[in-house]
């Protein structure tokens, strides 16, 4: 079990719209394309970790509807083991994603539906799975009490714990103290610490603030600048690992987290795991979509080998 990755999080169906710009309030504009596909940070990270060679279990809630069918088909293709509570009184979540044509940058609205009702009892019912994992990951798209309790169970069982604090929120210090690793991007790091992150040096200051709150190690993801790893003993800036022209950045953070977890679960040193996560993200942004953009283990290893 200690090579197993357990992820708690949300599945949503991504409805992705490309246009030159977002509409203003009350305005209707014509878009250039539309894609429907699987998403949600927890689900995306599960797919990324499984595609990267991890043995993954994903804990979530779904409704009983066509979007739930999409979720199960997505996990089956990637090799993710679903740990699902069905919720017939709600709906499977959905997300609106605007993608700016010129840059590939995005803005997102999430309606988590059934996954927004993930409860402490859902987590406690799977305490053996969570506590017996090698690596446990959660985010903040589902209710925070469930994430907090899952981190407690994972830490008590000896799993290495990762919190991807997305979307940014006020996190209790006692919850941060349960995290072996925290993986915010620039805006999430600023939201948690109050420190604006524009440079690698800014990231180091934000990481220090997170370490002061009890986190074991802070990994600030910096987009095209790569990632900064900082713990009590070392600070390492890992450059981005480009794999081609950037098409869409929507799933990059999830790709990083899934790749990082997969490498950790195989016994990689944290710095090597960060490099593996950067390579995973580097490939994902060359493709459209979120879960469909996640690369295979062979692709990631080939990119890393090319950079040696």
CSV table of C-alpha atoms in Angstrom, one decimal:
chain,number,residue,atom,x,y,z
A,1,UNK,CA,0.0,0.0,0.0
A,2,UNK,CA,2.9,2.4,0.6
A,3,UNK,CA,3.3,3.1,-3.1
A,4,UNK,CA,-0.4,4.0,-3.3
A,5,UNK,CA,-1.6,7.6,-3.9
A,6,UNK,CA,-5.0,8.6,-2.4
A,7,UNK,CA,-6.6,11.8,-3.6
A,8,UNK,CA,-9.6,13.5,-2.1
A,9,UNK,CA,-11.2,16.1,-4.4
A,10,UNK,CA,-13.8,17.2,-6.9
A,11,UNK,CA,-14.8,16.0,-10.4
A,12,UNK,CA,-16.5,18.6,-12.6
A,13,UNK,CA,-17.4,18.6,-16.3
A,14,UNK,CA,-15.3,21.3,-17.9
A,15,UNK,CA,-17.2,23.5,-20.4
A,16,UNK,CA,-14.4,25.4,-22.1
A,17,UNK,CA,-15.0,28.5,-24.3
A,18,UNK,CA,-12.3,30.2,-26.4
A,19,UNK,CA,-12.7,33.8,-27.4
A,20,UNK,CA,-10.7,37.0,-27.9
A,21,UNK,CA,-11.8,38.3,-24.5
A,22,UNK,CA,-14.4,37.8,-21.8
A,23,UNK,CA,-17.8,39.5,-22.2
A,24,UNK,CA,-18.7,42.4,-20.0
A,25,UNK,CA,-21.7,42.2,-17.8
A,26,UNK,CA,-24.9,42.3,-19.9
A,27,UNK,CA,-22.9,41.7,-23.1
A,28,UNK,CA,-23.0,38.7,-25.5
A,29,UNK,CA,-20.0,38.0,-27.7
A,30,UNK,CA,-19.2,35.2,-30.2
A,31,UNK,CA,-16.7,32.6,-29.2
A,32,UNK,CA,-14.3,30.8,-31.4
A,33,UNK,CA,-14.6,27.2,-30.0
A,34,UNK,CA,-16.3,25.1,-27.4
A,35,UNK,CA,-15.1,21.8,-25.7
A,36,UNK,CA,-16.8,19.7,-23.2
A,37,UNK,CA,-14.5,17.4,-21.1
A,38,UNK,CA,-13.6,16.1,-17.7
A,39,UNK,CA,-12.1,18.4,-15.0
A,40,UNK,CA,-12.0,19.3,-11.3
A,41,UNK,CA,-8.6,19.6,-9.6
A,42,UNK,CA,-8.8,16.4,-7.6
A,43,UNK,CA,-9.9,14.4,-10.6
A,44,UNK,CA,-7.3,16.0,-12.9
A,45,UNK,CA,-4.6,15.3,-10.4
A,46,UNK,CA,-5.7,11.7,-10.1
A,47,UNK,CA,-5.6,11.3,-13.9
A,48,UNK,CA,-2.1,13.0,-14.0
A,49,UNK,CA,-0.7,10.7,-11.2
A,50,UNK,CA,-2.1,7.6,-12.8
A,51,UNK,CA,-0.9,8.5,-16.3
A,52,UNK,CA,2.5,9.1,-14.7
A,53,UNK,CA,2.6,5.6,-13.4
A,54,UNK,CA,1.0,6.0,-10.0
A,55,UNK,CA,-1.4,3.6,-8.3
A,56,UNK,CA,-4.2,6.0,-7.6
A,57,UNK,CA,-7.5,6.0,-5.6
A,58,UNK,CA,-9.7,9.0,-5.9
A,59,UNK,CA,-12.3,9.9,-3.3
A,60,UNK,CA,-15.2,12.1,-4.4
A,61,UNK,CA,-19.0,12.4,-4.7
A,62,UNK,CA,-21.0,12.3,-8.0
A,63,UNK,CA,-24.6,12.7,-9.0
A,64,UNK,CA,-26.4,10.2,-11.2
A,65,UNK,CA,-26.3,11.8,-14.6
A,66,UNK,CA,-24.3,11.9,-17.9
A,67,UNK,CA,-21.5,13.9,-16.3
A,68,UNK,CA,-21.0,11.1,-13.7
A,69,UNK,CA,-20.7,8.7,-16.6
A,70,UNK,CA,-18.0,11.0,-18.1
A,71,UNK,CA,-16.1,10.9,-14.8
A,72,UNK,CA,-16.1,7.1,-14.6
A,73,UNK,CA,-15.0,6.7,-18.2
A,74,UNK,CA,-12.2,9.2,-17.7
A,75,UNK,CA,-10.9,7.4,-14.7
A,76,UNK,CA,-11.2,4.0,-16.4
A,77,UNK,CA,-9.0,5.2,-19.3
A,78,UNK,CA,-6.3,6.6,-17.0
A,79,UNK,CA,-6.3,3.6,-14.6
A,80,UNK,CA,-7.7,5.6,-11.6
A,81,UNK,CA,-9.5,3.5,-8.9
A,82,UNK,CA,-12.8,5.4,-8.0
A,83,UNK,CA,-13.9,5.7,-4.4
A,84,UNK,CA,-17.3,7.3,-5.1
A,85,UNK,CA,-20.2,8.2,-2.9
A,86,UNK,CA,-23.3,8.5,-5.2
A,87,UNK,CA,-25.5,11.5,-4.4
A,88,UNK,CA,-28.9,11.2,-6.1
A,89,UNK,CA,-30.1,14.4,-4.5
A,90,UNK,CA,-27.5,16.6,-6.2
A,91,UNK,CA,-25.8,16.9,-9.6
A,92,UNK,CA,-22.3,16.1,-10.8
A,93,UNK,CA,-20.3,19.3,-10.8
A,94,UNK,CA,-19.5,21.6,-13.8
A,95,UNK,CA,-17.1,24.4,-14.6
A,96,UNK,CA,-17.1,27.4,-16.9
A,97,UNK,CA,-13.6,27.9,-18.3
A,98,UNK,CA,-12.9,31.0,-20.4
A,99,UNK,CA,-9.6,30.7,-22.5
A,100,UNK,CA,-8.1,33.8,-24.0
A,101,UNK,CA,-7.2,33.0,-27.6
A,102,UNK,CA,-4.1,35.1,-27.8
A,103,UNK,CA,-2.4,33.8,-24.7
A,104,UNK,CA,-4.0,30.5,-23.6
A,105,UNK,CA,-4.6,32.1,-20.1
A,106,UNK,CA,-7.8,31.2,-18.4
A,107,UNK,CA,-10.5,32.2,-15.9
A,108,UNK,CA,-12.8,29.7,-14.2
A,109,UNK,CA,-16.1,29.4,-12.4
A,110,UNK,CA,-16.8,26.1,-10.6
A,111,UNK,CA,-20.1,24.7,-9.4
A,112,UNK,CA,-19.1,21.5,-7.6
A,113,UNK,CA,-22.6,20.1,-7.1
A,114,UNK,CA,-22.5,16.7,-5.3
A,115,UNK,CA,-18.7,17.1,-4.6
A,116,UNK,CA,-19.5,20.2,-2.7
A,117,UNK,CA,-21.2,17.9,-0.2
A,118,UNK,CA,-18.2,15.7,0.5
A,119,UNK,CA,-18.3,15.2,4.3
A,120,UNK,CA,-16.2,14.2,7.2
A,121,UNK,CA,-18.1,10.9,7.3
A,122,UNK,CA,-17.2,10.2,3.6
A,123,UNK,CA,-13.6,10.6,4.6
A,124,UNK,CA,-13.8,8.5,7.8
A,125,UNK,CA,-15.5,5.7,5.9
A,126,UNK,CA,-12.3,5.4,3.9
A,127,UNK,CA,-9.8,5.9,6.8
A,128,UNK,CA,-8.0,2.7,6.2
A,129,UNK,CA,-7.3,3.6,2.6
A,130,UNK,CA,-6.2,7.1,3.4
A,131,UNK,CA,-4.0,6.2,6.4
A,132,UNK,CA,-2.4,3.3,4.5
A,133,UNK,CA,-1.4,5.4,1.5
A,134,UNK,CA,2.1,6.3,0.7
A,135,UNK,CA,1.0,9.8,-0.5
A,136,UNK,CA,-2.2,11.6,0.2
A,137,UNK,CA,-3.3,14.8,-1.7
A,138,UNK,CA,-6.2,17.1,-1.3
A,139,UNK,CA,-7.2,20.6,-2.4
A,140,UNK,CA,-9.8,23.2,-1.3
A,141,UNK,CA,-12.6,22.7,-3.9
A,142,UNK,CA,-14.5,20.4,-1.5
A,143,UNK,CA,-15.6,21.5,2.0
A,144,UNK,CA,-12.6,22.3,4.2
A,145,UNK,CA,-13.7,20.1,7.2
A,146,UNK,CA,-13.4,17.0,5.0
A,147,UNK,CA,-10.0,18.0,3.7
A,148,UNK,CA,-8.8,18.8,7.3
A,149,UNK,CA,-10.0,15.4,8.6
A,150,UNK,CA,-8.5,13.5,5.7
A,151,UNK,CA,-5.1,15.2,6.4
A,152,UNK,CA,-5.4,14.2,10.0
A,153,UNK,CA,-6.1,10.5,9.1
A,154,UNK,CA,-3.3,10.5,6.5
A,155,UNK,CA,-0.8,12.0,8.9
A,156,UNK,CA,-1.8,9.6,11.7
A,157,UNK,CA,-1.4,6.6,9.3
A,158,UNK,CA,2.1,7.7,8.1
A,159,UNK,CA,1.2,8.9,4.6
A,160,UNK,CA,3.1,11.8,3.1
A,161,UNK,CA,0.6,14.6,2.9
A,162,UNK,CA,0.2,17.2,0.1
A,163,UNK,CA,-2.1,20.2,0.2
A,164,UNK,CA,-2.8,22.0,-3.0
A,165,UNK,CA,-4.4,25.1,-1.6
A,166,UNK,CA,-6.7,25.9,-4.6
A,167,UNK,CA,-8.7,27.9,-4.6
A,168,UNK,CA,-6.9,30.1,-2.1
A,169,UNK,CA,-8.6,30.3,1.3
A,170,UNK,CA,-7.9,31.1,4.9
A,171,UNK,CA,-6.4,27.8,6.2
A,172,UNK,CA,-6.3,27.1,10.0
A,173,UNK,CA,-2.7,26.8,11.3
A,174,UNK,CA,-3.5,23.3,12.7
A,175,UNK,CA,-4.4,22.2,9.2
A,176,UNK,CA,-1.2,23.6,7.7
A,177,UNK,CA,0.8,21.8,10.4
A,178,UNK,CA,-0.5,18.5,8.9
A,179,UNK,CA,1.1,19.2,5.5
A,180,UNK,CA,4.4,17.7,4.6
A,181,UNK,CA,4.1,19.7,1.3
A,182,UNK,CA,2.0,22.6,0.2
A,183,UNK,CA,1.9,23.5,-3.5
A,184,UNK,CA,0.3,26.9,-4.2
A,185,UNK,CA,0.8,28.9,-7.3
A,186,UNK,CA,1.8,32.6,-7.2
A,187,UNK,CA,-1.8,33.9,-6.6
A,188,UNK,CA,-2.6,31.2,-4.0
A,189,UNK,CA,0.6,31.9,-2.2
A,190,UNK,CA,-0.3,35.6,-2.0
A,191,UNK,CA,-3.8,34.8,-0.9
A,192,UNK,CA,-2.6,32.6,2.0
A,193,UNK,CA,0.5,34.7,3.1
A,194,UNK,CA,-0.3,38.2,2.0
A,195,UNK,CA,3.0,38.4,0.1
A,196,UNK,CA,2.8,39.3,-3.5
A,197,UNK,CA,4.7,36.7,-5.6
A,198,UNK,CA,6.2,38.1,-8.8
A,199,UNK,CA,9.7,36.8,-8.6
A,200,UNK,CA,11.6,33.7,-7.3
A,201,UNK,CA,12.8,35.9,-4.4
A,202,UNK,CA,9.1,36.8,-3.6
A,203,UNK,CA,8.3,33.0,-3.7
A,204,UNK,CA,11.1,32.4,-1.2
A,205,UNK,CA,9.6,34.9,1.2
A,206,UNK,CA,6.1,33.4,0.8
A,207,UNK,CA,7.6,29.9,1.4
A,208,UNK,CA,9.2,31.2,4.6
A,209,UNK,CA,5.8,32.4,5.8
A,210,UNK,CA,4.3,29.0,5.1
A,211,UNK,CA,7.1,27.2,6.9
A,212,UNK,CA,6.5,29.5,9.9
A,213,UNK,CA,2.9,28.2,10.0
A,214,UNK,CA,4.1,24.6,10.4
A,215,UNK,CA,4.3,23.3,6.8
A,216,UNK,CA,7.1,20.8,6.2
A,217,UNK,CA,8.0,22.1,2.8
A,218,UNK,CA,6.6,24.8,0.5
A,219,UNK,CA,6.6,24.4,-3.3
A,220,UNK,CA,5.5,27.6,-5.0
A,221,UNK,CA,4.7,26.9,-8.7
A,222,UNK,CA,5.7,29.8,-10.9
A,223,UNK,CA,4.4,29.0,-14.4
A,224,UNK,CA,7.0,29.7,-17.0
A,225,UNK,CA,9.6,30.2,-14.2
A,226,UNK,CA,9.2,26.7,-12.9
A,227,UNK,CA,8.9,26.0,-9.2
A,228,UNK,CA,10.6,27.0,-5.9
A,229,UNK,CA,11.1,24.3,-3.3
A,230,UNK,CA,11.9,25.4,0.2
A,231,UNK,CA,12.1,23.4,3.5
A,232,UNK,CA,14.0,23.9,6.7
A,233,UNK,CA,17.3,22.7,5.2
A,234,UNK,CA,17.4,23.8,1.5
A,235,UNK,CA,16.0,26.1,-1.1
A,236,UNK,CA,16.0,25.0,-4.8
A,237,UNK,CA,14.7,26.8,-7.8
A,238,UNK,CA,13.7,24.2,-10.4
A,239,UNK,CA,13.3,25.8,-13.9
A,240,UNK,CA,10.4,25.1,-16.1
A,241,UNK,CA,10.9,22.2,-18.5
A,242,UNK,CA,9.4,23.3,-21.9
A,243,UNK,CA,8.1,20.7,-24.2
A,244,UNK,CA,6.8,22.8,-27.1
A,245,UNK,CA,4.5,25.7,-27.9
A,246,UNK,CA,2.0,26.6,-25.1
A,247,UNK,CA,-1.6,25.8,-26.2
A,248,UNK,CA,-3.4,26.0,-22.8
A,249,UNK,CA,-2.4,26.4,-19.2
A,250,UNK,CA,-5.6,25.3,-17.6
A,251,UNK,CA,-4.4,21.9,-16.2
A,252,UNK,CA,-0.8,22.8,-15.6
A,253,UNK,CA,-1.0,23.0,-11.8
A,254,UNK,CA,-2.9,19.7,-11.6
A,255,UNK,CA,-0.4,18.1,-13.9
A,256,UNK,CA,2.4,19.3,-11.6
A,257,UNK,CA,0.7,18.0,-8.5
A,258,UNK,CA,-0.1,14.6,-10.0
A,259,UNK,CA,3.4,14.1,-11.4
A,260,UNK,CA,5.0,15.2,-8.2
A,261,UNK,CA,2.9,12.7,-6.2
A,262,UNK,CA,3.6,9.9,-8.6
A,263,UNK,CA,7.4,10.5,-8.3
A,264,UNK,CA,7.2,10.7,-4.5
A,265,UNK,CA,5.2,7.5,-4.3
A,266,UNK,CA,8.0,5.7,-6.3
A,267,UNK,CA,10.5,6.9,-3.7
A,268,UNK,CA,12.0,9.9,-5.5
A,269,UNK,CA,13.8,12.6,-3.6
A,270,UNK,CA,11.5,15.7,-3.3
A,271,UNK,CA,13.7,17.8,-5.6
A,272,UNK,CA,13.6,15.1,-8.2
A,273,UNK,CA,9.9,14.8,-7.7
A,274,UNK,CA,9.5,18.6,-8.3
A,275,UNK,CA,11.5,18.2,-11.6
A,276,UNK,CA,9.2,15.3,-12.6
A,277,UNK,CA,6.2,17.5,-11.8
A,278,UNK,CA,7.6,20.3,-13.9
A,279,UNK,CA,8.1,18.0,-16.8
A,280,UNK,CA,4.5,16.7,-16.5
A,281,UNK,CA,3.2,20.2,-16.5
A,282,UNK,CA,5.5,21.2,-19.4
A,283,UNK,CA,3.9,18.6,-21.6
A,284,UNK,CA,0.4,19.2,-20.5
A,285,UNK,CA,0.4,22.9,-21.5
A,286,UNK,CA,1.2,21.9,-25.1
A,287,UNK,CA,-2.2,20.2,-25.4
A,288,UNK,CA,-5.8,21.5,-25.0
A,289,UNK,CA,-8.0,20.4,-22.1
A,290,UNK,CA,-7.3,19.4,-18.6
A,291,UNK,CA,-7.5,15.6,-17.9
A,292,UNK,CA,-7.0,14.8,-21.7
A,293,UNK,CA,-3.7,16.8,-21.7
A,294,UNK,CA,-2.0,14.7,-19.0
A,295,UNK,CA,1.1,12.9,-20.4
A,296,UNK,CA,2.1,9.2,-20.0
A,297,UNK,CA,5.1,8.1,-17.9
A,298,UNK,CA,7.1,7.3,-21.1
A,299,UNK,CA,6.5,10.9,-22.4
A,300,UNK,CA,7.6,12.4,-19.1
A,301,UNK,CA,10.7,10.3,-18.8
A,302,UNK,CA,11.6,11.0,-22.5
A,303,UNK,CA,11.4,14.8,-21.9
A,304,UNK,CA,13.6,14.5,-18.7
A,305,UNK,CA,16.1,12.4,-20.6
A,306,UNK,CA,16.3,15.1,-23.4
A,307,UNK,CA,17.2,17.7,-20.8
A,308,UNK,CA,20.1,15.8,-19.3
